[in-house]
Amino acid sequence: MDYRIAVIKGDGIGPEIVDATIPVLNKVGLEYGHRFKYEYLLAGGAALDALGEPLPKKTVKKCKEADAVLLGAVGDPKWDNEPGNNRPEIAILRLREALGLFANLRPAMVYEELAFACPLKPEIIEGGLNILIVRELTGGIYFGSRGTEVIGEASALSKLIDHLKHEKTLPPGRFAYDVEQYSEVEIRRIGELAFQMAMKRGKHVTSVDKANVLDSSRLWRAVMEEVHVKYPEVKLDHYYVDNTAQQLIKNPKQFDVIVTSNMFGDILSDEASQITGSIGMLPSASLGEGSFGLYEPIHGSAPKYTGQDRANPVATILSAAMMLRYSLDLPAEADAVEKAVENFLLAGYRTPDIMTEGKVPVGTKKCGELIADYVGR
Ligand code: IPM
Ligand code: MG
């Protein structure tokens, strides 16, 4: 069968890690008789450079026409002093919104072969670790109203600001705000997905919030309880986010599925990635209502490693595996890619980020070629 894949290489190491992933997909096509048609599109700094805008309309349109989107990474320090709406990162946020991708799946697992790289004591992760973070992706503080004002100057927003600050008088000077907000519809749909995922795994959901302080978290907790009624087989816990940050270090094996808001999920998934030893190994899937999805590594564009053939493409390759599984409904092919990554590691090949004595060093391109070789072997 033919599949249309929109490909956004992005910035920094993005092009290299994507280029290393394409041969793996092509090998899957060859082995299993599929044809992947790639449409290369611009977003992020690359789009700012070429077209003066972070997310060209054409990119959104072509993504919508595709079966799935594969993305490298966006972000380039060159644009650090740009206003918020003209930075590369806005491209990924707008894309998530435009494509309705409200759910972000971020698995964090430790590979036996790389367990030494986990900074925790060996007994803490003994027997393996396999957490799925389900992060809400199109709501919360990322998409609430925001602004910067100068208090004391006549401002149309001053009423709103007074309200946000409980009508307290603000000291003169600069003032900025970002609003955390959730509707029950947004919470329910991410909750549903988390419970469905848990049913296929360890049947345990930990919902993470800050309900001791935030109204939006109290609603989050209440709606999670309502969703739970439909899934009596699943155990539901509620944890505060600060406690979760501790528990991830102290006893990460207690977690199966963690479901949380946009910002808490952003932070906790970076923390979880460090437990696994390398952020270069972890994929992600962003999903909406149907099978369409966007797949990207959880790491960033690592500008300082650009063009050095040293970035680890495994997170992108594993993201492509998630794409095969969730958007293209090709579970056997997804398994084959994951198995190929395991075989690559077992054979002792290592990119610089996971290199240790006695192992075989490989660069980005070679890593992709070797994993492609292992597909179907
Ligand atoms: C991520 C990133 C993005 C986010 C940035 C680049 C906007 O950190 O995907 O985790 O905060 O969602
Ligand atoms: Mg992040």
mmCIF file with all atom_site columns, N, CA, C and O and ligand atoms in Angstrom, residues 74 89-90 92-93 96 104 106 135 137 142 262 266 269-270 296-298, ligand 1:
data_model
loop_
_atom_site.group_PDB
_atom_site.id
_atom_site.type_symbol
_atom_site.label_atom_id
_atom_site.label_alt_id
_atom_site.label_comp_id
_atom_site.label_asym_id
_atom_site.label_entity_id
_atom_site.label_seq_id
_atom_site.pdbx_PDB_ins_code
_atom_site.Cartn_x
_atom_site.Cartn_y
_atom_site.Cartn_z
_atom_site.occupancy
_atom_site.B_iso_or_equiv
_atom_site.pdbx_formal_charge
_atom_site.auth_seq_id
_atom_site.auth_comp_id
_atom_site.auth_asym_id
_atom_site.auth_atom_id
_atom_site.pdbx_PDB_model_num
ATOM   1  N N  . VAL A 1 74  ? 12.829 21.485 15.940 1.00 0.00 ? 74  VAL A N  1
ATOM   2  C CA . VAL A 1 74  ? 12.936 22.888 15.568 1.00 0.00 ? 74  VAL A CA 1
ATOM   3  C C  . VAL A 1 74  ? 13.565 23.695 16.695 1.00 0.00 ? 74  VAL A C  1
ATOM   4  O O  . VAL A 1 74  ? 13.480 23.329 17.859 1.00 0.00 ? 74  VAL A O  1
ATOM   5  N N  . GLU A 1 89  ? 10.130 27.839 17.722 1.00 0.00 ? 89  GLU A N  1
ATOM   6  C CA . GLU A 1 89  ? 9.293  26.965 18.560 1.00 0.00 ? 89  GLU A CA 1
ATOM   7  C C  . GLU A 1 89  ? 7.799  27.168 18.332 1.00 0.00 ? 89  GLU A C  1
ATOM   8  O O  . GLU A 1 89  ? 7.003  26.251 18.528 1.00 0.00 ? 89  GLU A O  1
ATOM   9  N N  . ILE A 1 90  ? 7.421  28.395 17.924 1.00 0.00 ? 90  ILE A N  1
ATOM   10 C CA . ILE A 1 90  ? 5.993  28.657 17.725 1.00 0.00 ? 90  ILE A CA 1
ATOM   11 C C  . ILE A 1 90  ? 5.442  27.753 16.623 1.00 0.00 ? 90  ILE A C  1
ATOM   12 O O  . ILE A 1 90  ? 4.258  27.406 16.606 1.00 0.00 ? 90  ILE A O  1
ATOM   13 N N  . ILE A 1 92  ? 5.999  24.602 16.078 1.00 0.00 ? 92  ILE A N  1
ATOM   14 C CA . ILE A 1 92  ? 5.549  23.302 16.579 1.00 0.00 ? 92  ILE A CA 1
ATOM   15 C C  . ILE A 1 92  ? 4.255  23.455 17.392 1.00 0.00 ? 92  ILE A C  1
ATOM   16 O O  . ILE A 1 92  ? 3.347  22.637 17.324 1.00 0.00 ? 92  ILE A O  1
ATOM   17 N N  . LEU A 1 93  ? 4.160  24.575 18.118 1.00 0.00 ? 93  LEU A N  1
ATOM   18 C CA . LEU A 1 93  ? 2.937  24.800 18.901 1.00 0.00 ? 93  LEU A CA 1
ATOM   19 C C  . LEU A 1 93  ? 1.737  25.023 17.980 1.00 0.00 ? 93  LEU A C  1
ATOM   20 O O  . LEU A 1 93  ? 0.665  24.449 18.169 1.00 0.00 ? 93  LEU A O  1
ATOM   21 N N  . ARG A 1 96  ? 0.740  21.739 16.267 1.00 0.00 ? 96  ARG A N  1
ATOM   22 C CA . ARG A 1 96  ? -0.031 20.872 17.160 1.00 0.00 ? 96  ARG A CA 1
ATOM   23 C C  . ARG A 1 96  ? -1.483 21.344 17.211 1.00 0.00 ? 96  ARG A C  1
ATOM   24 O O  . ARG A 1 96  ? -2.422 20.546 17.149 1.00 0.00 ? 96  ARG A O  1
ATOM   25 N N  . ASN A 1 104 ? -0.117 13.736 23.647 1.00 0.00 ? 104 ASN A N  1
ATOM   26 C CA . ASN A 1 104 ? 1.288  13.487 23.378 1.00 0.00 ? 104 ASN A CA 1
ATOM   27 C C  . ASN A 1 104 ? 1.718  12.263 24.194 1.00 0.00 ? 104 ASN A C  1
ATOM   28 O O  . ASN A 1 104 ? 1.655  12.276 25.414 1.00 0.00 ? 104 ASN A O  1
ATOM   29 N N  . ARG A 1 106 ? 4.616  9.943  25.434 1.00 0.00 ? 106 ARG A N  1
ATOM   30 C CA . ARG A 1 106 ? 6.070  9.941  25.600 1.00 0.00 ? 106 ARG A CA 1
ATOM   31 C C  . ARG A 1 106 ? 6.496  8.744  26.446 1.00 0.00 ? 106 ARG A C  1
ATOM   32 O O  . ARG A 1 106 ? 6.506  8.814  27.670 1.00 0.00 ? 106 ARG A O  1
ATOM   33 N N  . ARG A 1 135 ? 0.776  13.332 27.831 1.00 0.00 ? 135 ARG A N  1
ATOM   34 C CA . ARG A 1 135 ? 0.780  14.776 28.085 1.00 0.00 ? 135 ARG A CA 1
ATOM   35 C C  . ARG A 1 135 ? -0.315 15.451 27.266 1.00 0.00 ? 135 ARG A C  1
ATOM   36 O O  . ARG A 1 135 ? -0.385 15.246 26.052 1.00 0.00 ? 135 ARG A O  1
ATOM   37 N N  . LEU A 1 137 ? -1.734 18.298 25.112 1.00 0.00 ? 137 LEU A N  1
ATOM   38 C CA . LEU A 1 137 ? -0.811 19.043 24.245 1.00 0.00 ? 137 LEU A CA 1
ATOM   39 C C  . LEU A 1 137 ? -1.363 20.332 23.626 1.00 0.00 ? 137 LEU A C  1
ATOM   40 O O  . LEU A 1 137 ? -0.600 21.104 23.057 1.00 0.00 ? 137 LEU A O  1
ATOM   41 N N  . TYR A 1 142 ? 0.061  26.756 27.943 1.00 0.00 ? 142 TYR A N  1
ATOM   42 C CA . TYR A 1 142 ? 0.664  26.964 26.625 1.00 0.00 ? 142 TYR A CA 1
ATOM   43 C C  . TYR A 1 142 ? -0.274 27.707 25.687 1.00 0.00 ? 142 TYR A C  1
ATOM   44 O O  . TYR A 1 142 ? 0.160  28.369 24.759 1.00 0.00 ? 142 TYR A O  1
ATOM   45 N N  . ASN A 1 262 ? -0.302 20.040 29.951 1.00 0.00 ? 262 ASN A N  1
ATOM   46 C CA . ASN A 1 262 ? 0.694  20.392 28.952 1.00 0.00 ? 262 ASN A CA 1
ATOM   47 C C  . ASN A 1 262 ? 2.048  20.728 29.592 1.00 0.00 ? 262 ASN A C  1
ATOM   48 O O  . ASN A 1 262 ? 3.072  20.117 29.289 1.00 0.00 ? 262 ASN A O  1
ATOM   49 N N  . ASP A 1 266 ? 5.469  18.463 29.956 1.00 0.00 ? 266 ASP A N  1
ATOM   50 C CA . ASP A 1 266 ? 6.712  18.920 29.326 1.00 0.00 ? 266 ASP A CA 1
ATOM   51 C C  . ASP A 1 266 ? 7.877  18.692 30.289 1.00 0.00 ? 266 ASP A C  1
ATOM   52 O O  . ASP A 1 266 ? 8.910  18.121 29.931 1.00 0.00 ? 266 ASP A O  1
ATOM   53 N N  . SER A 1 269 ? 8.398  14.825 31.442 1.00 0.00 ? 269 SER A N  1
ATOM   54 C CA . SER A 1 269 ? 8.948  13.927 30.416 1.00 0.00 ? 269 SER A CA 1
ATOM   55 C C  . SER A 1 269 ? 10.442 14.159 30.228 1.00 0.00 ? 269 SER A C  1
ATOM   56 O O  . SER A 1 269 ? 11.183 13.220 29.930 1.00 0.00 ? 269 SER A O  1
ATOM   57 N N  . ASP A 1 270 ? 10.907 15.372 30.413 1.00 0.00 ? 270 ASP A N  1
ATOM   58 C CA . ASP A 1 270 ? 12.359 15.594 30.369 1.00 0.00 ? 270 ASP A CA 1
ATOM   59 C C  . ASP A 1 270 ? 13.026 14.894 31.564 1.00 0.00 ? 270 ASP A C  1
ATOM   60 O O  . ASP A 1 270 ? 14.082 14.283 31.432 1.00 0.00 ? 270 ASP A O  1
ATOM   61 N N  . GLU A 1 296 ? 7.856  12.708 16.568 1.00 0.00 ? 296 GLU A N  1
ATOM   62 C CA . GLU A 1 296 ? 9.120  13.434 16.706 1.00 0.00 ? 296 GLU A CA 1
ATOM   63 C C  . GLU A 1 296 ? 9.865  12.929 17.930 1.00 0.00 ? 296 GLU A C  1
ATOM   64 O O  . GLU A 1 296 ? 9.270  12.433 18.879 1.00 0.00 ? 296 GLU A O  1
ATOM   65 N N  . PRO A 1 297 ? 11.205 13.061 17.912 1.00 0.00 ? 297 PRO A N  1
ATOM   66 C CA . PRO A 1 297 ? 11.949 12.705 19.113 1.00 0.00 ? 297 PRO A CA 1
ATOM   67 C C  . PRO A 1 297 ? 11.598 13.693 20.220 1.00 0.00 ? 297 PRO A C  1
ATOM   68 O O  . PRO A 1 297 ? 11.153 14.802 19.923 1.00 0.00 ? 297 PRO A O  1
ATOM   69 N N  . ILE A 1 298 ? 11.821 13.297 21.483 1.00 0.00 ? 298 ILE A N  1
ATOM   70 C CA . ILE A 1 298 ? 11.471 14.273 22.522 1.00 0.00 ? 298 ILE A CA 1
ATOM   71 C C  . ILE A 1 298 ? 12.590 15.295 22.726 1.00 0.00 ? 298 ILE A C  1
ATOM   72 O O  . ILE A 1 298 ? 12.390 16.319 23.351 1.00 0.00 ? 298 ILE A O  1
HETATM 73 C C1 . IPM B 2 .   ? 8.689  19.692 23.753 1.00 0.00 ? 1   IPM B C1 1
HETATM 74 C C2 . IPM B 2 .   ? 9.376  21.014 23.611 1.00 0.00 ? 1   IPM B C2 1
HETATM 75 C C3 . IPM B 2 .   ? 8.358  22.035 23.147 1.00 0.00 ? 1   IPM B C3 1
HETATM 76 C C4 . IPM B 2 .   ? 7.297  22.141 24.216 1.00 0.00 ? 1   IPM B C4 1
HETATM 77 C C5 . IPM B 2 .   ? 8.939  23.419 22.815 1.00 0.00 ? 1   IPM B C5 1
HETATM 78 C C6 . IPM B 2 .   ? 10.029 23.332 21.763 1.00 0.00 ? 1   IPM B C6 1
HETATM 79 C C7 . IPM B 2 .   ? 7.893  24.386 22.395 1.00 0.00 ? 1   IPM B C7 1
HETATM 80 O O1 . IPM B 2 .   ? 10.002 21.375 24.795 1.00 0.00 ? 1   IPM B O1 1
HETATM 81 O O2 . IPM B 2 .   ? 8.118  19.209 22.758 1.00 0.00 ? 1   IPM B O2 1
HETATM 82 O O3 . IPM B 2 .   ? 8.723  19.130 24.846 1.00 0.00 ? 1   IPM B O3 1
HETATM 83 O O4 . IPM B 2 .   ? 7.491  22.813 25.234 1.00 0.00 ? 1   IPM B O4 1
HETATM 84 O O5 . IPM B 2 .   ? 6.258  21.502 24.051 1.00 0.00 ? 1   IPM B O5 1
#
